[in-house]
Amino acid sequence: MATTYAVPTGLKSSVQGTTSLTYKWNAVAGAPKYRIQISPNADMSSATFFRFSSTTGEIRNLKPNTKYYAKVRVITLDGVNLSPYSAAVAAKTLAATTLPPISNPLSVASYNVKCDNCFDGLANELSWAGRRDAVVSSIVSKRPDVVGVQEASQGWLKNETRAGGLTQFEDLQERLYKRGVNYQLANAKRNNCVNDVTPTNCVFADKGASQGTKIVYNKGTLELMRQGSVALPKISSTDNTRYLAWAVLRQRSTGKSFFFGDTQLDSSKASAYYLLRQSQTSAIVSAIARLNTAKLPVLMVGDFNSHKWTEPSNAPYDKMIAAGYVDPLGNTYKNDAPSSAATAEQRVRANYDSFNGFERKARARNTTGNGTYLDYIFTSKMRVGKWETVINMDSSGNFIGTIPSDHNMVNAVVQLP
């Protein structure tokens, strides 16, 4: 094809990471798209190619402490060349560094345990009564200092004869406690009613209840300072109310306090609810800014019901990142390779999806990169020594025994700044 566009100018590496290089270049008027050619060799042998719609792009999965050569050209939307390549520019990835072990680690987790009345009759799916011990074992296996749970329903469990009934979150907390860890609920209220025990004839009163979105913390390692909940936007008055459950907790070993949030956003795939998840996340960001007056370190977890393949974008993720929060996996849109913003120093089964659908074979999108996540642990700026997607599986990647939930617990070990 004849050359119809000027050669892009100004190509340079603007950000260097240990396994990535970010490039910028000057726009060419009317250019539909650009292609970067990159190689560890000056003669551009063994090159790989990447397409970008804007005048910046991050190349991932590179080797640390290695010089790379890059060129850029204009292409059509479907990859036909429209200009020659620019001259090659060289840039070097950073050398890998070894950090000292995290001192006074804080373990945090997010876990959608699936509500008792959400039984779908899937293969390998058991009722809450049949899988609750497996949920407890998953949590106790990692002994998180604090875990945000979702779908631990405030409705009374069937076939429980206790006077006043027993909720799913009460059942979970009691079973955790019986396993030898002093796990407590940050807020044990069932309903935001004057009589919070039952929603029947409810007279509204803010009791900090948040339906099945609950914060469970280890009283032996953390002290609860204050807590509450914030109702999130919804479209219809008949829609289930979603909440930000929040708590300020103090780490006993350091005396440092932090703000912890937990949520589950609306799950509907309708386009209106895509926009609703955007506004729900914006409400969370605003609420944290309003409630966290001491500007404490923040850990925000939950089932955001959106992932990197959601169309037209992973809106909740984008809102959190734009607000200055960090995804330790760097699991950005339509890309399996961790971005340069990733902070997890050790990754355990990060290539597995957080949703498993009760399938016996654990879902993994790839072998080394990032899986697909509905469940997140966002942080403010802090060290993240380890990330783990918690799956009890055999060497063939099959779940062992009872599958606890249709989501896998995600766990991170951090150091408070």
Short mmCIF file of C-alpha atoms in Angstrom, two decimals:
data_model
loop_
_atom_site.label_atom_id
_atom_site.label_comp_id
_atom_site.label_asym_id
_atom_site.label_seq_id
_atom_site.Cartn_x
_atom_site.Cartn_y
_atom_site.Cartn_z
CA MET A 1 0.00 0.00 0.00
CA ALA A 2 1.26 3.47 -0.85
CA THR A 3 2.41 5.61 2.07
CA THR A 4 -0.39 8.00 2.97
CA TYR A 5 0.65 9.13 6.46
CA ALA A 6 3.73 10.75 7.90
CA VAL A 7 6.13 8.71 9.99
CA PRO A 8 5.38 9.18 13.71
CA THR A 9 8.00 11.27 15.51
CA GLY A 10 9.11 11.71 19.11
CA LEU A 11 9.07 8.04 20.11
CA LYS A 12 10.50 7.55 23.60
CA SER A 13 10.10 5.31 26.64
CA SER A 14 8.36 7.38 29.29
CA VAL A 15 8.12 4.75 32.03
CA GLN A 16 10.44 1.81 32.69
CA GLY A 17 9.41 -1.14 34.88
CA THR A 18 11.13 -4.42 35.63
CA THR A 19 9.01 -6.29 33.07
CA SER A 20 7.46 -3.47 31.05
CA LEU A 21 8.24 -0.35 29.03
CA THR A 22 5.74 2.42 28.34
CA TYR A 23 6.20 4.41 25.12
CA LYS A 24 4.91 7.77 23.93
CA TRP A 25 5.07 9.40 20.50
CA ASN A 26 3.64 12.38 18.67
CA ALA A 27 0.26 12.03 17.01
CA VAL A 28 -0.04 11.80 13.25
CA ALA A 29 -3.10 13.70 12.02
CA GLY A 30 -5.93 11.32 11.15
CA ALA A 31 -3.99 8.18 12.03
CA PRO A 32 -6.45 5.30 12.61
CA LYS A 33 -4.07 3.24 14.74
CA TYR A 34 -0.39 2.62 15.50
CA ARG A 35 1.83 -0.45 15.63
CA ILE A 36 4.95 -0.75 17.80
CA GLN A 37 7.65 -3.21 16.85
CA ILE A 38 9.93 -4.16 19.73
CA SER A 39 12.97 -6.42 19.92
CA PRO A 40 15.91 -7.15 22.24
CA ASN A 41 18.13 -6.93 19.13
CA ALA A 42 19.24 -3.79 17.30
CA ASP A 43 18.56 -5.44 13.92
CA MET A 44 14.94 -5.98 15.11
CA SER A 45 15.20 -9.74 14.76
CA SER A 46 12.88 -11.77 17.01
CA ALA A 47 10.58 -8.76 17.17
CA THR A 48 7.06 -8.72 18.57
CA PHE A 49 4.28 -6.35 17.55
CA PHE A 50 1.60 -4.42 19.44
CA ARG A 51 -1.29 -2.25 18.28
CA PHE A 52 -2.47 0.91 20.03
CA SER A 53 -5.29 3.36 19.37
CA SER A 54 -3.68 6.27 21.23
CA THR A 55 -0.18 7.78 21.24
CA THR A 56 0.95 5.84 24.27
CA GLY A 57 1.27 2.16 24.99
CA GLU A 58 2.68 -0.21 27.57
CA ILE A 59 4.61 -3.30 26.44
CA ARG A 60 4.52 -6.07 29.08
CA ASN A 61 6.07 -9.49 29.71
CA LEU A 62 9.60 -8.21 29.08
CA LYS A 63 12.77 -9.43 30.78
CA PRO A 64 14.24 -7.39 33.66
CA ASN A 65 17.47 -5.45 33.15
CA THR A 66 17.32 -5.85 29.36
CA LYS A 67 17.74 -3.33 26.56
CA TYR A 68 14.97 -3.24 23.96
CA TYR A 69 14.68 -1.45 20.63
CA ALA A 70 11.34 -0.08 19.44
CA LYS A 71 9.84 1.50 16.32
CA VAL A 72 6.36 2.86 15.60
CA ARG A 73 4.29 3.24 12.43
CA VAL A 74 0.74 4.17 11.38
CA ILE A 75 -1.64 1.34 10.43
CA THR A 76 -5.28 0.89 9.51
CA LEU A 77 -7.79 -0.39 12.05
CA ASP A 78 -7.30 -3.90 10.68
CA GLY A 79 -3.51 -3.72 10.57
CA VAL A 80 -2.53 -2.60 7.06
CA ASN A 81 0.62 -0.42 7.01
CA LEU A 82 0.03 3.28 6.25
CA SER A 83 3.52 4.68 6.97
CA PRO A 84 7.12 3.48 7.29
CA TYR A 85 8.49 2.76 10.74
CA SER A 86 10.20 5.49 12.72
CA ALA A 87 13.85 5.16 13.63
CA ALA A 88 14.47 2.71 16.48
CA VAL A 89 14.93 3.98 20.02
CA ALA A 90 16.53 2.01 22.84
CA ALA A 91 15.29 1.68 26.41
CA LYS A 92 16.16 -0.68 29.23
CA THR A 93 13.89 -2.40 31.73
CA LEU A 94 14.77 -2.03 35.39
CA ALA A 95 16.71 -4.65 37.30
CA ALA A 96 14.63 -6.77 39.66
CA THR A 97 15.09 -5.80 43.31
CA THR A 98 14.83 -7.91 46.44
CA LEU A 99 12.92 -6.20 49.22
CA PRO A 100 13.22 -7.12 52.91
CA PRO A 101 10.39 -9.25 54.31
CA ILE A 102 7.27 -7.38 55.31
CA SER A 103 7.29 -6.52 58.99
CA ASN A 104 4.07 -6.73 61.01
CA PRO A 105 2.07 -8.20 58.11
CA LEU A 106 -1.64 -7.51 57.86
CA SER A 107 -3.66 -10.21 56.08
CA VAL A 108 -6.86 -9.11 54.33
CA ALA A 109 -9.37 -11.04 52.25
CA SER A 110 -12.54 -10.78 50.20
CA TYR A 111 -14.98 -13.66 49.91
CA ASN A 112 -18.37 -13.98 48.25
CA VAL A 113 -19.75 -16.99 50.15
CA LYS A 114 -23.02 -17.23 48.15
CA CYS A 115 -26.26 -16.67 50.00
CA ASP A 116 -28.23 -19.50 51.56
CA ASN A 117 -31.32 -18.80 49.42
CA CYS A 118 -29.36 -18.53 46.14
CA PHE A 119 -29.13 -22.28 45.48
CA ASP A 120 -29.06 -22.94 41.72
CA GLY A 121 -28.80 -26.73 41.72
CA LEU A 122 -25.54 -26.71 39.73
CA ALA A 123 -23.35 -29.78 39.50
CA ASN A 124 -21.01 -29.83 42.54
CA GLU A 125 -23.14 -27.17 44.29
CA LEU A 126 -24.30 -27.90 47.82
CA SER A 127 -26.64 -25.94 50.05
CA TRP A 128 -25.16 -23.61 52.66
CA ALA A 129 -25.52 -26.37 55.25
CA GLY A 130 -23.48 -28.67 53.04
CA ARG A 131 -20.65 -26.25 52.24
CA ARG A 132 -20.39 -23.85 55.18
CA ASP A 133 -17.65 -25.88 56.85
CA ALA A 134 -15.63 -25.65 53.62
CA VAL A 135 -16.11 -21.86 53.61
CA VAL A 136 -14.89 -21.71 57.21
CA SER A 137 -11.89 -23.92 56.36
CA SER A 138 -10.95 -21.64 53.44
CA ILE A 139 -10.93 -18.60 55.72
CA VAL A 140 -9.16 -20.30 58.62
CA SER A 141 -6.50 -21.73 56.25
CA LYS A 142 -5.22 -18.18 55.68
CA ARG A 143 -6.28 -16.64 59.00
CA PRO A 144 -6.89 -13.17 57.55
CA ASP A 145 -6.92 -10.40 60.12
CA VAL A 146 -9.98 -8.98 58.38
CA VAL A 147 -12.21 -10.37 55.66
CA GLY A 148 -14.98 -8.66 53.74
CA VAL A 149 -17.69 -11.20 53.00
CA GLN A 150 -20.54 -10.83 50.55
CA GLU A 151 -23.89 -12.66 50.33
CA ALA A 152 -23.74 -13.78 53.99
CA SER A 153 -27.46 -13.17 54.12
CA GLN A 154 -29.35 -11.50 56.96
CA GLY A 155 -32.31 -13.81 56.27
CA TRP A 156 -32.98 -16.59 58.76
CA LEU A 157 -31.54 -19.95 57.85
CA LYS A 158 -33.98 -22.74 57.13
CA ASN A 159 -34.11 -25.73 59.47
CA GLU A 160 -32.47 -23.77 62.30
CA THR A 161 -34.47 -24.00 65.51
CA ARG A 162 -32.81 -21.25 67.53
CA ALA A 163 -35.23 -18.79 69.12
CA GLY A 164 -35.15 -15.58 67.09
CA GLY A 165 -33.66 -17.44 64.13
CA LEU A 166 -30.07 -17.56 62.88
CA THR A 167 -28.71 -15.55 59.97
CA GLN A 168 -26.07 -16.77 57.55
CA PHE A 169 -23.54 -14.19 58.74
CA GLU A 170 -24.17 -15.12 62.38
CA ASP A 171 -23.71 -18.79 61.50
CA LEU A 172 -20.46 -18.02 59.68
CA GLN A 173 -19.03 -15.93 62.53
CA GLU A 174 -19.92 -18.53 65.15
CA ARG A 175 -18.37 -21.36 63.16
CA LEU A 176 -15.20 -19.32 62.63
CA TYR A 177 -15.03 -18.60 66.36
CA LYS A 178 -15.39 -22.29 67.15
CA ARG A 179 -12.36 -22.97 64.96
CA GLY A 180 -10.18 -21.23 67.51
CA VAL A 181 -9.83 -17.70 66.10
CA ASN A 182 -11.58 -14.83 67.87
CA TYR A 183 -13.41 -13.65 64.75
CA GLN A 184 -16.09 -11.04 65.37
CA LEU A 185 -18.51 -9.09 63.20
CA ALA A 186 -17.76 -5.39 62.89
CA ASN A 187 -21.53 -4.93 62.80
CA ALA A 188 -23.90 -7.71 63.86
CA LYS A 189 -27.17 -5.90 63.10
CA ARG A 190 -29.60 -7.65 60.77
CA ASN A 191 -31.71 -4.77 59.53
CA ASN A 192 -31.77 -0.98 59.58
CA CYS A 193 -34.93 -0.89 61.65
CA VAL A 194 -35.80 0.24 65.17
CA ASN A 195 -36.26 -3.47 65.81
CA ASP A 196 -33.24 -4.65 63.83
CA VAL A 197 -33.95 -8.36 64.44
CA THR A 198 -36.71 -8.52 61.81
CA PRO A 199 -37.68 -6.43 58.77
CA THR A 200 -41.38 -7.02 59.47
CA ASN A 201 -43.16 -3.67 60.05
CA CYS A 202 -39.78 -1.95 59.86
CA VAL A 203 -39.48 1.58 61.18
CA PHE A 204 -36.25 2.83 59.64
CA ALA A 205 -33.29 3.47 61.89
CA ASP A 206 -29.65 3.49 60.76
CA LYS A 207 -28.08 0.59 62.64
CA GLY A 208 -25.14 0.26 60.28
CA ALA A 209 -26.60 -2.96 58.88
CA SER A 210 -25.56 -3.87 55.34
CA GLN A 211 -27.53 -7.03 54.50
CA GLY A 212 -25.08 -9.80 53.52
CA THR A 213 -22.09 -7.51 53.02
CA LYS A 214 -20.27 -7.93 56.32
CA ILE A 215 -16.84 -7.31 57.81
CA VAL A 216 -15.37 -10.06 59.99
CA TYR A 217 -12.19 -9.28 61.94
CA ASN A 218 -9.80 -11.12 64.26
CA LYS A 219 -10.23 -9.44 67.64
CA GLY A 220 -6.91 -10.88 68.77
CA THR A 221 -4.94 -8.94 66.17
CA LEU A 222 -7.22 -5.96 65.47
CA GLU A 223 -9.21 -3.49 67.53
CA LEU A 224 -12.45 -2.10 66.14
CA MET A 225 -12.49 1.68 66.45
CA ARG A 226 -15.71 2.57 64.60
CA GLN A 227 -17.91 1.18 61.85
CA GLY A 228 -21.02 1.76 59.78
CA SER A 229 -22.61 1.37 56.37
CA VAL A 230 -23.60 3.54 53.43
CA ALA A 231 -26.48 2.63 51.11
CA LEU A 232 -25.44 2.88 47.46
CA PRO A 233 -27.50 4.25 44.54
CA LYS A 234 -30.07 2.02 42.87
CA ILE A 235 -32.34 2.36 39.88
CA SER A 236 -35.66 1.07 41.19
CA SER A 237 -37.07 1.14 44.69
CA THR A 238 -37.68 -2.59 44.29
CA ASP A 239 -34.01 -3.31 43.58
CA ASN A 240 -32.00 -4.93 46.33
CA THR A 241 -30.11 -2.22 48.24
CA ARG A 242 -26.34 -2.46 47.92
CA TYR A 243 -24.02 -1.18 50.64
CA LEU A 244 -20.56 -0.03 51.48
CA ALA A 245 -19.84 -1.67 54.85
CA TRP A 246 -16.91 0.10 56.49
CA ALA A 247 -14.79 -0.04 59.60
CA VAL A 248 -11.77 1.72 61.07
CA LEU A 249 -9.53 -0.90 62.65
CA ARG A 250 -6.29 -0.67 64.60
CA GLN A 251 -3.51 -3.23 64.18
CA ARG A 252 -2.51 -4.23 67.70
CA SER A 253 1.10 -5.12 66.78
CA THR A 254 1.87 -1.64 65.41
CA GLY A 255 -0.85 0.64 66.81
CA LYS A 256 -1.56 1.73 63.23
CA SER A 257 -5.15 2.28 62.12
CA PHE A 258 -6.61 1.76 58.66
CA PHE A 259 -9.92 2.18 56.84
CA PHE A 260 -11.49 -1.02 55.53
CA GLY A 261 -14.39 -1.14 53.09
CA ASP A 262 -16.45 -4.00 51.69
CA THR A 263 -19.12 -4.05 48.99
CA GLN A 264 -21.04 -6.05 46.43
CA LEU A 265 -22.26 -4.08 43.43
CA ASP A 266 -25.36 -4.86 41.39
CA SER A 267 -24.95 -7.91 39.15
CA SER A 268 -27.44 -7.22 36.35
CA LYS A 269 -25.94 -7.29 32.86
CA ALA A 270 -28.41 -4.72 31.48
CA SER A 271 -26.75 -1.56 30.17
CA ALA A 272 -28.50 0.61 32.76
CA TYR A 273 -26.82 -1.42 35.49
CA TYR A 274 -23.42 -1.00 33.87
CA LEU A 275 -23.97 2.72 34.45
CA LEU A 276 -25.31 1.99 37.93
CA ARG A 277 -22.09 0.16 38.89
CA GLN A 278 -20.22 3.27 37.78
CA SER A 279 -22.31 5.48 40.05
CA GLN A 280 -22.15 2.96 42.91
CA THR A 281 -18.36 3.00 42.73
CA SER A 282 -18.31 6.79 42.59
CA ALA A 283 -20.49 6.79 45.72
CA ILE A 284 -18.01 4.47 47.44
CA VAL A 285 -15.06 6.71 46.55
CA SER A 286 -16.94 9.77 47.84
CA ALA A 287 -18.02 7.99 51.02
CA ILE A 288 -14.47 6.90 51.85
CA ALA A 289 -13.23 10.46 51.34
CA ARG A 290 -15.97 11.74 53.65
CA LEU A 291 -15.59 9.09 56.36
CA ASN A 292 -11.81 8.74 56.34
CA THR A 293 -11.14 12.20 57.74
CA ALA A 294 -7.79 11.13 59.23
CA LYS A 295 -6.63 10.02 55.76
CA LEU A 296 -5.74 6.56 57.04
CA PRO A 297 -4.43 3.86 54.72
CA VAL A 298 -7.34 2.27 52.83
CA LEU A 299 -8.17 -1.32 51.91
CA MET A 300 -11.29 -1.64 49.78
CA VAL A 301 -12.51 -5.14 48.92
CA GLY A 302 -15.54 -6.75 47.42
CA ASP A 303 -17.39 -8.31 44.53
CA PHE A 304 -17.65 -5.47 42.03
CA ASN A 305 -19.52 -7.66 39.49
CA SER A 306 -17.35 -6.34 36.68
CA HIS A 307 -14.17 -7.66 35.09
CA LYS A 308 -11.56 -6.90 32.44
CA TRP A 309 -13.69 -8.37 29.62
CA THR A 310 -16.87 -6.48 30.54
CA GLU A 311 -18.14 -4.33 27.66
CA PRO A 312 -17.75 -1.45 27.11
CA SER A 313 -15.28 -1.17 30.01
CA ASN A 314 -14.49 -2.34 33.52
CA ALA A 315 -16.09 0.81 34.87
CA PRO A 316 -15.80 0.17 38.66
CA TYR A 317 -12.12 -0.72 38.24
CA ASP A 318 -11.49 2.46 36.25
CA LYS A 319 -13.24 4.57 38.89
CA MET A 320 -11.14 3.09 41.70
CA ILE A 321 -7.86 3.54 39.81
CA ALA A 322 -8.78 7.12 38.83
CA ALA A 323 -9.38 7.85 42.52
CA GLY A 324 -5.79 6.84 43.32
CA TYR A 325 -6.35 3.27 44.52
CA VAL A 326 -4.05 0.45 43.45
CA ASP A 327 -4.83 -3.00 42.09
CA PRO A 328 -1.95 -5.18 43.36
CA LEU A 329 -2.28 -7.46 40.32
CA GLY A 330 -2.22 -4.69 37.72
CA ASN A 331 -5.06 -6.59 36.04
CA THR A 332 -6.00 -3.99 33.45
CA TYR A 333 -8.57 -4.08 30.67
CA LYS A 334 -8.30 -6.88 28.09
CA ASN A 335 -4.74 -7.76 29.10
CA ASP A 336 -3.52 -10.79 31.04
CA ALA A 337 0.01 -9.53 31.68
CA PRO A 338 0.41 -7.46 34.89
CA SER A 339 0.81 -3.74 34.28
CA SER A 340 3.73 -1.69 35.60
CA ALA A 341 1.37 -0.48 38.35
CA ALA A 342 1.17 -3.98 39.87
CA THR A 343 2.48 -4.07 43.45
CA ALA A 344 2.10 -7.72 44.49
CA GLU A 345 5.60 -8.97 45.25
CA GLN A 346 4.56 -12.62 45.32
CA ARG A 347 1.66 -14.01 43.28
CA VAL A 348 0.01 -17.33 44.15
CA ARG A 349 -2.55 -18.66 41.64
CA ALA A 350 -3.20 -15.14 40.38
CA ASN A 351 -3.79 -16.72 36.95
CA TYR A 352 -6.97 -18.37 38.27
CA ASP A 353 -10.34 -16.65 37.99
CA SER A 354 -12.07 -15.45 41.14
CA PHE A 355 -15.41 -16.89 39.96
CA ASN A 356 -15.55 -20.67 39.68
CA GLY A 357 -19.21 -21.46 38.97
CA PHE A 358 -18.94 -24.63 41.07
CA GLU A 359 -17.00 -26.27 38.24
CA ARG A 360 -14.77 -29.09 39.47
CA LYS A 361 -11.90 -27.91 37.27
CA ALA A 362 -10.72 -24.58 38.67
CA ARG A 363 -11.00 -21.86 36.05
CA ALA A 364 -7.67 -20.46 34.88
CA ARG A 365 -7.40 -18.05 31.99
CA ASN A 366 -3.68 -18.64 31.42
CA THR A 367 -0.63 -20.15 33.11
CA THR A 368 1.41 -17.18 34.32
CA GLY A 369 -0.53 -13.92 34.00
CA ASN A 370 -3.71 -12.60 35.59
CA GLY A 371 -7.01 -14.43 35.64
CA THR A 372 -10.42 -12.81 35.31
CA TYR A 373 -11.60 -11.18 38.53
CA LEU A 374 -14.97 -10.03 39.80
CA ASP A 375 -13.48 -9.87 43.30
CA TYR A 376 -10.89 -7.26 44.21
CA ILE A 377 -8.64 -5.99 46.95
CA PHE A 378 -7.80 -2.36 46.20
CA THR A 379 -5.23 -0.57 48.35
CA SER A 380 -3.98 2.92 48.92
CA LYS A 381 -0.21 3.16 48.47
CA MET A 382 1.42 0.39 50.52
CA ARG A 383 3.55 -2.70 50.11
CA VAL A 384 1.71 -5.88 49.11
CA GLY A 385 3.97 -8.77 49.96
CA LYS A 386 1.69 -11.51 48.67
CA TRP A 387 -1.49 -12.04 46.69
CA GLU A 388 -3.26 -15.40 46.65
CA THR A 389 -6.38 -16.75 45.03
CA VAL A 390 -7.33 -19.39 47.59
CA ILE A 391 -8.19 -22.73 45.97
CA ASN A 392 -7.90 -26.17 47.54
CA MET A 393 -7.04 -28.18 44.44
CA ASP A 394 -5.02 -31.18 43.31
CA SER A 395 -2.08 -31.30 40.90
CA SER A 396 -4.51 -31.48 37.96
CA GLY A 397 -6.22 -28.24 38.96
CA ASN A 398 -9.40 -29.88 40.26
CA PHE A 399 -11.09 -28.78 43.48
CA ILE A 400 -10.57 -31.21 46.33
CA GLY A 401 -13.74 -32.14 48.22
CA THR A 402 -16.56 -29.67 48.69
CA ILE A 403 -16.37 -26.53 46.58
CA PRO A 404 -17.03 -23.82 49.21
CA SER A 405 -18.67 -21.17 47.02
CA ASP A 406 -19.07 -20.11 43.40
CA HIS A 407 -16.36 -17.51 44.13
CA ASN A 408 -12.83 -18.14 45.35
CA MET A 409 -11.54 -16.16 48.31
CA VAL A 410 -8.81 -13.67 47.43
CA ASN A 411 -6.18 -12.83 50.05
CA ALA A 412 -3.43 -10.23 50.28
CA VAL A 413 -0.72 -9.69 52.86
CA VAL A 414 0.18 -6.01 53.19
CA GLN A 415 2.31 -3.71 55.31
CA LEU A 416 0.61 -0.59 56.60
CA PRO A 417 2.66 2.53 55.85
#
